[in-house]
Short mmCIF file of N, CA and C in Angstrom, two decimals:
data_model
loop_
_atom_site.label_atom_id
_atom_site.label_comp_id
_atom_site.label_asym_id
_atom_site.label_seq_id
_atom_site.Cartn_x
_atom_site.Cartn_y
_atom_site.Cartn_z
N MET A 1 -143.41 8.07 -20.81
CA MET A 1 -143.21 7.23 -19.65
C MET A 1 -141.82 6.62 -19.73
N ASP A 2 -141.03 6.79 -18.68
CA ASP A 2 -139.66 6.29 -18.63
C ASP A 2 -139.66 4.91 -17.99
N ILE A 3 -139.51 3.87 -18.81
CA ILE A 3 -139.54 2.50 -18.31
C ILE A 3 -138.35 2.23 -17.41
N ALA A 4 -137.18 2.77 -17.72
CA ALA A 4 -135.99 2.54 -16.91
C ALA A 4 -136.16 3.11 -15.51
N ALA A 5 -136.92 4.19 -15.38
CA ALA A 5 -137.09 4.81 -14.08
C ALA A 5 -138.07 4.04 -13.21
N GLU A 6 -138.95 3.27 -13.85
CA GLU A 6 -139.92 2.50 -13.09
C GLU A 6 -139.27 1.23 -12.57
N GLU A 7 -139.55 0.93 -11.34
CA GLU A 7 -139.00 -0.29 -10.75
C GLU A 7 -140.11 -1.32 -10.69
N THR A 8 -139.86 -2.47 -11.27
CA THR A 8 -140.85 -3.53 -11.24
C THR A 8 -140.66 -4.34 -9.98
N VAL A 9 -141.69 -4.40 -9.16
CA VAL A 9 -141.64 -5.17 -7.93
C VAL A 9 -142.59 -6.35 -8.10
N VAL A 10 -142.02 -7.53 -8.06
CA VAL A 10 -142.84 -8.73 -8.16
C VAL A 10 -143.23 -9.11 -6.75
N GLU A 11 -144.52 -9.09 -6.49
CA GLU A 11 -145.00 -9.48 -5.17
C GLU A 11 -145.43 -10.93 -5.22
N MET A 12 -145.02 -11.68 -4.21
CA MET A 12 -145.37 -13.10 -4.16
C MET A 12 -145.79 -13.48 -2.76
N THR A 13 -146.54 -14.55 -2.68
CA THR A 13 -147.00 -15.03 -1.38
C THR A 13 -145.84 -15.66 -0.62
N VAL A 14 -146.09 -15.96 0.64
CA VAL A 14 -145.05 -16.57 1.47
C VAL A 14 -144.60 -17.91 0.87
N GLY A 15 -145.54 -18.68 0.34
CA GLY A 15 -145.17 -19.96 -0.26
C GLY A 15 -144.30 -19.80 -1.49
N ALA A 16 -144.64 -18.84 -2.33
CA ALA A 16 -143.86 -18.61 -3.55
C ALA A 16 -142.48 -18.06 -3.20
N ALA A 17 -142.40 -17.16 -2.23
CA ALA A 17 -141.11 -16.61 -1.81
C ALA A 17 -140.24 -17.71 -1.20
N ALA A 18 -140.86 -18.55 -0.38
CA ALA A 18 -140.13 -19.65 0.25
C ALA A 18 -139.58 -20.60 -0.81
N GLN A 19 -140.41 -20.94 -1.77
CA GLN A 19 -139.98 -21.85 -2.83
C GLN A 19 -138.84 -21.23 -3.65
N ALA A 20 -138.95 -19.96 -3.95
CA ALA A 20 -137.91 -19.28 -4.72
C ALA A 20 -136.58 -19.26 -3.97
N ALA A 21 -136.64 -19.21 -2.64
CA ALA A 21 -135.42 -19.16 -1.83
C ALA A 21 -134.94 -20.54 -1.38
N GLY A 22 -135.76 -21.55 -1.62
CA GLY A 22 -135.36 -22.90 -1.22
C GLY A 22 -135.50 -23.15 0.27
N VAL A 23 -136.47 -22.51 0.90
CA VAL A 23 -136.72 -22.71 2.33
C VAL A 23 -138.21 -23.00 2.52
N SER A 24 -138.60 -23.30 3.75
CA SER A 24 -140.01 -23.56 4.01
C SER A 24 -140.75 -22.26 4.32
N ALA A 25 -142.05 -22.28 4.11
CA ALA A 25 -142.88 -21.12 4.45
C ALA A 25 -142.82 -20.87 5.96
N LYS A 26 -142.72 -21.95 6.73
CA LYS A 26 -142.62 -21.81 8.19
C LYS A 26 -141.34 -21.04 8.56
N ALA A 27 -140.24 -21.33 7.87
CA ALA A 27 -138.98 -20.62 8.13
C ALA A 27 -139.13 -19.14 7.80
N VAL A 28 -139.79 -18.83 6.69
CA VAL A 28 -139.99 -17.43 6.31
C VAL A 28 -140.76 -16.70 7.40
N ARG A 29 -141.83 -17.31 7.89
CA ARG A 29 -142.64 -16.68 8.95
C ARG A 29 -141.82 -16.49 10.22
N LEU A 30 -141.02 -17.50 10.57
CA LEU A 30 -140.18 -17.41 11.77
C LEU A 30 -139.16 -16.28 11.62
N TRP A 31 -138.48 -16.25 10.49
CA TRP A 31 -137.45 -15.24 10.27
C TRP A 31 -138.04 -13.85 10.25
N GLU A 32 -139.24 -13.72 9.71
CA GLU A 32 -139.91 -12.41 9.73
C GLU A 32 -140.24 -12.03 11.17
N SER A 33 -140.74 -12.98 11.96
CA SER A 33 -141.13 -12.68 13.35
C SER A 33 -139.92 -12.31 14.20
N LYS A 34 -138.74 -12.81 13.85
CA LYS A 34 -137.51 -12.51 14.59
C LYS A 34 -136.80 -11.27 14.07
N GLY A 35 -137.37 -10.61 13.06
CA GLY A 35 -136.81 -9.36 12.57
C GLY A 35 -135.72 -9.51 11.54
N LEU A 36 -135.50 -10.71 11.01
CA LEU A 36 -134.50 -10.88 9.97
C LEU A 36 -134.99 -10.31 8.64
N LEU A 37 -136.29 -10.31 8.47
CA LEU A 37 -136.93 -9.69 7.31
C LEU A 37 -137.77 -8.53 7.81
N PRO A 38 -137.89 -7.48 7.02
CA PRO A 38 -138.82 -6.42 7.42
C PRO A 38 -140.24 -6.98 7.38
N PRO A 39 -141.15 -6.42 8.16
CA PRO A 39 -142.53 -6.92 8.12
C PRO A 39 -143.06 -6.89 6.68
N ALA A 40 -143.66 -7.99 6.29
CA ALA A 40 -144.18 -8.09 4.93
C ALA A 40 -145.42 -7.23 4.76
N GLN A 41 -145.57 -6.72 3.54
CA GLN A 41 -146.83 -6.05 3.21
C GLN A 41 -147.91 -7.12 3.21
N ARG A 42 -149.14 -6.69 3.38
CA ARG A 42 -150.24 -7.65 3.44
C ARG A 42 -151.33 -7.25 2.44
N THR A 43 -151.99 -8.26 1.93
CA THR A 43 -153.14 -8.01 1.07
C THR A 43 -154.32 -7.65 1.97
N GLU A 44 -155.41 -7.24 1.36
CA GLU A 44 -156.60 -6.94 2.14
C GLU A 44 -157.08 -8.16 2.91
N ALA A 45 -156.82 -9.34 2.38
CA ALA A 45 -157.22 -10.59 3.04
C ALA A 45 -156.21 -11.02 4.11
N GLY A 46 -155.11 -10.26 4.26
CA GLY A 46 -154.13 -10.56 5.29
C GLY A 46 -152.97 -11.44 4.86
N TYR A 47 -152.91 -11.80 3.58
CA TYR A 47 -151.80 -12.61 3.10
C TYR A 47 -150.54 -11.77 3.00
N ARG A 48 -149.42 -12.35 3.41
CA ARG A 48 -148.13 -11.67 3.30
C ARG A 48 -147.73 -11.60 1.82
N LEU A 49 -147.08 -10.48 1.47
CA LEU A 49 -146.55 -10.32 0.12
C LEU A 49 -145.06 -10.00 0.21
N PHE A 50 -144.27 -10.69 -0.60
CA PHE A 50 -142.83 -10.52 -0.58
C PHE A 50 -142.34 -10.10 -1.96
N ALA A 51 -141.25 -9.33 -1.97
CA ALA A 51 -140.64 -8.85 -3.21
C ALA A 51 -139.38 -9.66 -3.50
N ASP A 52 -138.83 -9.46 -4.68
CA ASP A 52 -137.59 -10.13 -5.06
C ASP A 52 -136.46 -9.84 -4.07
N THR A 53 -136.42 -8.62 -3.55
CA THR A 53 -135.38 -8.27 -2.57
C THR A 53 -135.52 -9.12 -1.31
N ASP A 54 -136.75 -9.43 -0.93
CA ASP A 54 -136.97 -10.30 0.23
C ASP A 54 -136.45 -11.71 -0.05
N VAL A 55 -136.65 -12.18 -1.26
CA VAL A 55 -136.14 -13.51 -1.63
C VAL A 55 -134.62 -13.52 -1.55
N SER A 56 -133.97 -12.44 -1.96
CA SER A 56 -132.51 -12.35 -1.85
C SER A 56 -132.07 -12.45 -0.39
N VAL A 57 -132.80 -11.79 0.49
CA VAL A 57 -132.48 -11.86 1.92
C VAL A 57 -132.71 -13.28 2.44
N LEU A 58 -133.79 -13.91 2.01
CA LEU A 58 -134.06 -15.30 2.42
C LEU A 58 -132.92 -16.22 1.99
N CYS A 59 -132.43 -16.05 0.78
CA CYS A 59 -131.30 -16.85 0.29
C CYS A 59 -130.05 -16.59 1.12
N PHE A 60 -129.83 -15.32 1.48
CA PHE A 60 -128.69 -14.97 2.31
C PHE A 60 -128.79 -15.66 3.67
N ILE A 61 -129.96 -15.62 4.27
CA ILE A 61 -130.17 -16.25 5.58
C ILE A 61 -129.91 -17.75 5.49
N ARG A 62 -130.47 -18.38 4.46
CA ARG A 62 -130.26 -19.82 4.27
C ARG A 62 -128.77 -20.14 4.16
N GLN A 63 -128.04 -19.35 3.39
CA GLN A 63 -126.61 -19.59 3.22
C GLN A 63 -125.85 -19.34 4.51
N ALA A 64 -126.21 -18.30 5.25
CA ALA A 64 -125.54 -18.00 6.52
C ALA A 64 -125.76 -19.13 7.52
N LYS A 65 -126.94 -19.73 7.50
CA LYS A 65 -127.21 -20.86 8.39
C LYS A 65 -126.33 -22.06 8.03
N THR A 66 -126.04 -22.25 6.74
CA THR A 66 -125.18 -23.37 6.36
C THR A 66 -123.75 -23.16 6.87
N LEU A 67 -123.39 -21.92 7.16
CA LEU A 67 -122.07 -21.62 7.74
C LEU A 67 -122.09 -21.73 9.26
N GLY A 68 -123.24 -22.09 9.82
CA GLY A 68 -123.33 -22.28 11.26
C GLY A 68 -123.71 -21.05 12.05
N LEU A 69 -124.08 -19.97 11.38
CA LEU A 69 -124.47 -18.76 12.10
C LEU A 69 -125.86 -18.93 12.68
N SER A 70 -126.05 -18.42 13.89
CA SER A 70 -127.36 -18.46 14.53
C SER A 70 -128.24 -17.36 13.93
N LEU A 71 -129.53 -17.47 14.19
CA LEU A 71 -130.44 -16.42 13.70
C LEU A 71 -130.09 -15.07 14.30
N ALA A 72 -129.70 -15.04 15.57
CA ALA A 72 -129.32 -13.77 16.21
C ALA A 72 -128.09 -13.18 15.53
N GLU A 73 -127.12 -14.03 15.20
CA GLU A 73 -125.92 -13.54 14.52
C GLU A 73 -126.26 -13.04 13.12
N ILE A 74 -127.12 -13.76 12.43
CA ILE A 74 -127.52 -13.34 11.09
C ILE A 74 -128.26 -12.01 11.16
N LYS A 75 -129.11 -11.85 12.16
CA LYS A 75 -129.83 -10.58 12.33
C LYS A 75 -128.85 -9.44 12.55
N ASP A 76 -127.82 -9.66 13.37
CA ASP A 76 -126.80 -8.62 13.59
C ASP A 76 -126.15 -8.21 12.27
N VAL A 77 -125.81 -9.20 11.46
CA VAL A 77 -125.17 -8.93 10.16
C VAL A 77 -126.11 -8.13 9.26
N LEU A 78 -127.36 -8.57 9.20
CA LEU A 78 -128.34 -7.87 8.36
C LEU A 78 -128.59 -6.45 8.87
N ASP A 79 -128.64 -6.28 10.20
CA ASP A 79 -128.85 -4.94 10.77
C ASP A 79 -127.69 -4.01 10.42
N LEU A 80 -126.45 -4.53 10.47
CA LEU A 80 -125.30 -3.71 10.07
C LEU A 80 -125.47 -3.23 8.63
N GLN A 81 -125.81 -4.16 7.75
CA GLN A 81 -125.97 -3.82 6.33
C GLN A 81 -127.10 -2.82 6.14
N ARG A 82 -128.18 -3.00 6.85
CA ARG A 82 -129.34 -2.10 6.71
C ARG A 82 -129.04 -0.69 7.21
N HIS A 83 -128.07 -0.60 8.13
CA HIS A 83 -127.68 0.72 8.65
C HIS A 83 -126.52 1.31 7.87
N GLY A 84 -126.17 0.68 6.74
CA GLY A 84 -125.15 1.23 5.86
C GLY A 84 -123.73 0.84 6.21
N ASP A 85 -123.56 -0.08 7.16
CA ASP A 85 -122.22 -0.52 7.54
C ASP A 85 -121.87 -1.80 6.79
N ALA A 86 -120.59 -1.97 6.49
CA ALA A 86 -120.13 -3.20 5.84
C ALA A 86 -120.03 -4.30 6.90
N PRO A 87 -120.75 -5.40 6.73
CA PRO A 87 -120.79 -6.43 7.77
C PRO A 87 -119.71 -7.50 7.67
N CYS A 88 -118.86 -7.45 6.66
CA CYS A 88 -117.92 -8.55 6.45
C CYS A 88 -116.92 -8.73 7.59
N GLU A 89 -116.50 -7.64 8.22
CA GLU A 89 -115.58 -7.76 9.36
C GLU A 89 -116.27 -8.50 10.51
N ARG A 90 -117.52 -8.18 10.75
CA ARG A 90 -118.30 -8.87 11.79
C ARG A 90 -118.44 -10.35 11.44
N VAL A 91 -118.71 -10.65 10.18
CA VAL A 91 -118.86 -12.05 9.75
C VAL A 91 -117.55 -12.80 9.96
N THR A 92 -116.42 -12.17 9.63
CA THR A 92 -115.12 -12.81 9.84
C THR A 92 -114.92 -13.15 11.31
N GLY A 93 -115.28 -12.23 12.19
CA GLY A 93 -115.17 -12.49 13.63
C GLY A 93 -116.07 -13.64 14.07
N LEU A 94 -117.28 -13.67 13.54
CA LEU A 94 -118.21 -14.76 13.88
C LEU A 94 -117.66 -16.10 13.41
N LEU A 95 -117.15 -16.13 12.19
CA LEU A 95 -116.60 -17.38 11.66
C LEU A 95 -115.39 -17.84 12.46
N ASP A 96 -114.53 -16.90 12.85
CA ASP A 96 -113.37 -17.24 13.69
C ASP A 96 -113.82 -17.85 15.01
N ALA A 97 -114.86 -17.27 15.61
CA ALA A 97 -115.38 -17.79 16.88
C ALA A 97 -115.96 -19.19 16.70
N HIS A 98 -116.65 -19.41 15.60
CA HIS A 98 -117.22 -20.74 15.34
C HIS A 98 -116.11 -21.77 15.10
N ILE A 99 -115.07 -21.37 14.39
CA ILE A 99 -113.94 -22.28 14.15
C ILE A 99 -113.28 -22.65 15.48
N ALA A 100 -113.07 -21.67 16.35
CA ALA A 100 -112.47 -21.93 17.66
C ALA A 100 -113.35 -22.88 18.48
N ASP A 101 -114.66 -22.68 18.42
CA ASP A 101 -115.59 -23.55 19.13
C ASP A 101 -115.52 -24.98 18.60
N ILE A 102 -115.46 -25.12 17.29
CA ILE A 102 -115.34 -26.45 16.68
C ILE A 102 -114.03 -27.11 17.12
N ASP A 103 -112.94 -26.35 17.14
CA ASP A 103 -111.65 -26.89 17.57
C ASP A 103 -111.72 -27.39 19.01
N ARG A 104 -112.41 -26.64 19.90
CA ARG A 104 -112.57 -27.08 21.29
C ARG A 104 -113.39 -28.37 21.36
N LYS A 105 -114.46 -28.42 20.59
CA LYS A 105 -115.31 -29.62 20.59
C LYS A 105 -114.55 -30.83 20.05
N LEU A 106 -113.74 -30.63 19.02
CA LEU A 106 -112.95 -31.73 18.48
C LEU A 106 -111.95 -32.24 19.51
N ALA A 107 -111.31 -31.34 20.23
CA ALA A 107 -110.38 -31.75 21.28
C ALA A 107 -111.11 -32.54 22.37
N ASP A 108 -112.29 -32.07 22.75
CA ASP A 108 -113.09 -32.79 23.75
C ASP A 108 -113.48 -34.17 23.24
N LEU A 109 -113.86 -34.27 21.98
CA LEU A 109 -114.23 -35.56 21.41
C LEU A 109 -113.04 -36.51 21.32
N ARG A 110 -111.86 -35.98 20.99
CA ARG A 110 -110.66 -36.83 20.95
C ARG A 110 -110.36 -37.37 22.34
N GLN A 111 -110.50 -36.52 23.36
CA GLN A 111 -110.27 -36.97 24.74
C GLN A 111 -111.30 -38.02 25.14
N LEU A 112 -112.56 -37.81 24.80
CA LEU A 112 -113.60 -38.79 25.10
C LEU A 112 -113.31 -40.11 24.41
N ARG A 113 -112.84 -40.06 23.18
CA ARG A 113 -112.51 -41.29 22.46
C ARG A 113 -111.40 -42.05 23.17
N ARG A 114 -110.38 -41.34 23.64
CA ARG A 114 -109.30 -41.99 24.37
C ARG A 114 -109.84 -42.64 25.65
N THR A 115 -110.72 -41.94 26.35
CA THR A 115 -111.31 -42.47 27.58
C THR A 115 -112.12 -43.73 27.28
N LEU A 116 -112.95 -43.69 26.25
CA LEU A 116 -113.78 -44.84 25.89
C LEU A 116 -112.93 -46.03 25.46
N THR A 117 -111.89 -45.77 24.69
CA THR A 117 -111.00 -46.84 24.24
C THR A 117 -110.32 -47.49 25.44
N GLY A 118 -109.88 -46.68 26.39
CA GLY A 118 -109.26 -47.21 27.60
C GLY A 118 -110.24 -48.02 28.43
N ALA A 119 -111.48 -47.55 28.54
CA ALA A 119 -112.50 -48.27 29.31
C ALA A 119 -112.80 -49.61 28.65
N ARG A 120 -112.88 -49.64 27.34
CA ARG A 120 -113.15 -50.89 26.63
C ARG A 120 -111.98 -51.86 26.82
N ARG A 121 -110.77 -51.37 26.73
CA ARG A 121 -109.58 -52.21 26.91
C ARG A 121 -109.57 -52.80 28.32
N SER A 122 -109.86 -51.96 29.30
CA SER A 122 -109.91 -52.40 30.70
C SER A 122 -111.01 -53.43 30.90
N ALA A 123 -112.15 -53.22 30.28
CA ALA A 123 -113.28 -54.15 30.42
C ALA A 123 -112.91 -55.53 29.88
N ARG A 124 -112.23 -55.56 28.76
CA ARG A 124 -111.82 -56.85 28.18
C ARG A 124 -110.86 -57.57 29.12
N ALA A 125 -109.96 -56.81 29.72
CA ALA A 125 -109.01 -57.43 30.66
C ALA A 125 -109.75 -58.00 31.87
N HIS A 126 -110.72 -57.26 32.39
CA HIS A 126 -111.49 -57.74 33.54
C HIS A 126 -112.32 -58.97 33.16
N GLN A 127 -112.87 -58.98 31.96
CA GLN A 127 -113.66 -60.14 31.51
C GLN A 127 -112.79 -61.38 31.39
N ARG A 128 -111.57 -61.21 30.88
CA ARG A 128 -110.66 -62.35 30.75
C ARG A 128 -110.29 -62.92 32.11
N ARG A 129 -110.16 -62.04 33.10
CA ARG A 129 -109.82 -62.50 34.46
C ARG A 129 -111.03 -63.03 35.21
N GLY A 130 -112.22 -62.80 34.67
CA GLY A 130 -113.43 -63.26 35.34
C GLY A 130 -113.85 -62.37 36.49
N ASP A 131 -113.36 -61.13 36.51
CA ASP A 131 -113.74 -60.19 37.57
C ASP A 131 -115.22 -59.86 37.47
N HIS A 132 -115.86 -59.77 38.61
CA HIS A 132 -117.27 -59.40 38.65
C HIS A 132 -117.41 -58.05 39.34
N ALA A 133 -118.47 -57.37 39.03
CA ALA A 133 -118.72 -56.05 39.61
C ALA A 133 -120.14 -56.00 40.14
N ALA A 134 -120.42 -54.96 40.92
CA ALA A 134 -121.76 -54.79 41.47
C ALA A 134 -122.78 -54.64 40.34
N ILE A 135 -122.46 -53.87 39.34
CA ILE A 135 -123.37 -53.67 38.22
C ILE A 135 -122.64 -53.92 36.91
N CYS A 136 -121.67 -53.07 36.60
CA CYS A 136 -120.92 -53.20 35.35
C CYS A 136 -119.54 -52.59 35.56
N ARG A 137 -118.53 -53.44 35.57
CA ARG A 137 -117.16 -52.99 35.84
C ARG A 137 -116.69 -51.96 34.82
N ILE A 138 -117.19 -52.03 33.61
CA ILE A 138 -116.75 -51.07 32.58
C ILE A 138 -117.00 -49.65 33.07
N ILE A 139 -118.19 -49.42 33.58
CA ILE A 139 -118.54 -48.08 34.04
C ILE A 139 -117.93 -47.80 35.41
N GLU A 140 -117.93 -48.81 36.28
CA GLU A 140 -117.42 -48.61 37.64
C GLU A 140 -115.94 -48.28 37.66
N THR A 141 -115.17 -48.78 36.70
CA THR A 141 -113.73 -48.53 36.70
C THR A 141 -113.29 -47.47 35.69
N ALA A 142 -114.24 -46.90 34.98
CA ALA A 142 -113.89 -45.86 34.00
C ALA A 142 -113.39 -44.62 34.72
N PRO A 143 -112.43 -43.92 34.12
CA PRO A 143 -111.95 -42.68 34.73
C PRO A 143 -113.09 -41.67 34.86
N GLY A 144 -113.09 -40.95 35.95
CA GLY A 144 -114.12 -39.93 36.17
C GLY A 144 -113.76 -38.63 35.50
N PRO A 145 -114.63 -37.64 35.63
CA PRO A 145 -114.34 -36.33 35.04
C PRO A 145 -113.14 -35.70 35.72
N ASP A 146 -112.45 -34.88 34.96
CA ASP A 146 -111.25 -34.22 35.50
C ASP A 146 -111.58 -33.32 36.66
#
């Protein structure tokens, strides 16, 4: 018997696989239902069984989520790898798109901060003058959307 030729597959329940990957069992079930994991083998009683390779995929998914990738994006990356293609170029493109989106959001937040600061400054001036408004001069005199 050639021990090196035999592959040892450790089968574990959804809870054990989730714990090994540092995620919840609910996340494992969701990711499986969305096709990020291949359908799990089942026991005669219907319990899902996962292998060490599944735990590696779960860890990959968890890490990809920390980078801001959506489940659909992660599935695309995993599908590329499963079809024998190198997914790193796709990941680079996804990360570039996320960085650009963050830059847009930061610019929007900086503009909102300037608007709020101006509204607060204006409100203080109106309060000092004793100006009254129908409801609240701060909002009534704030600049509108572009």
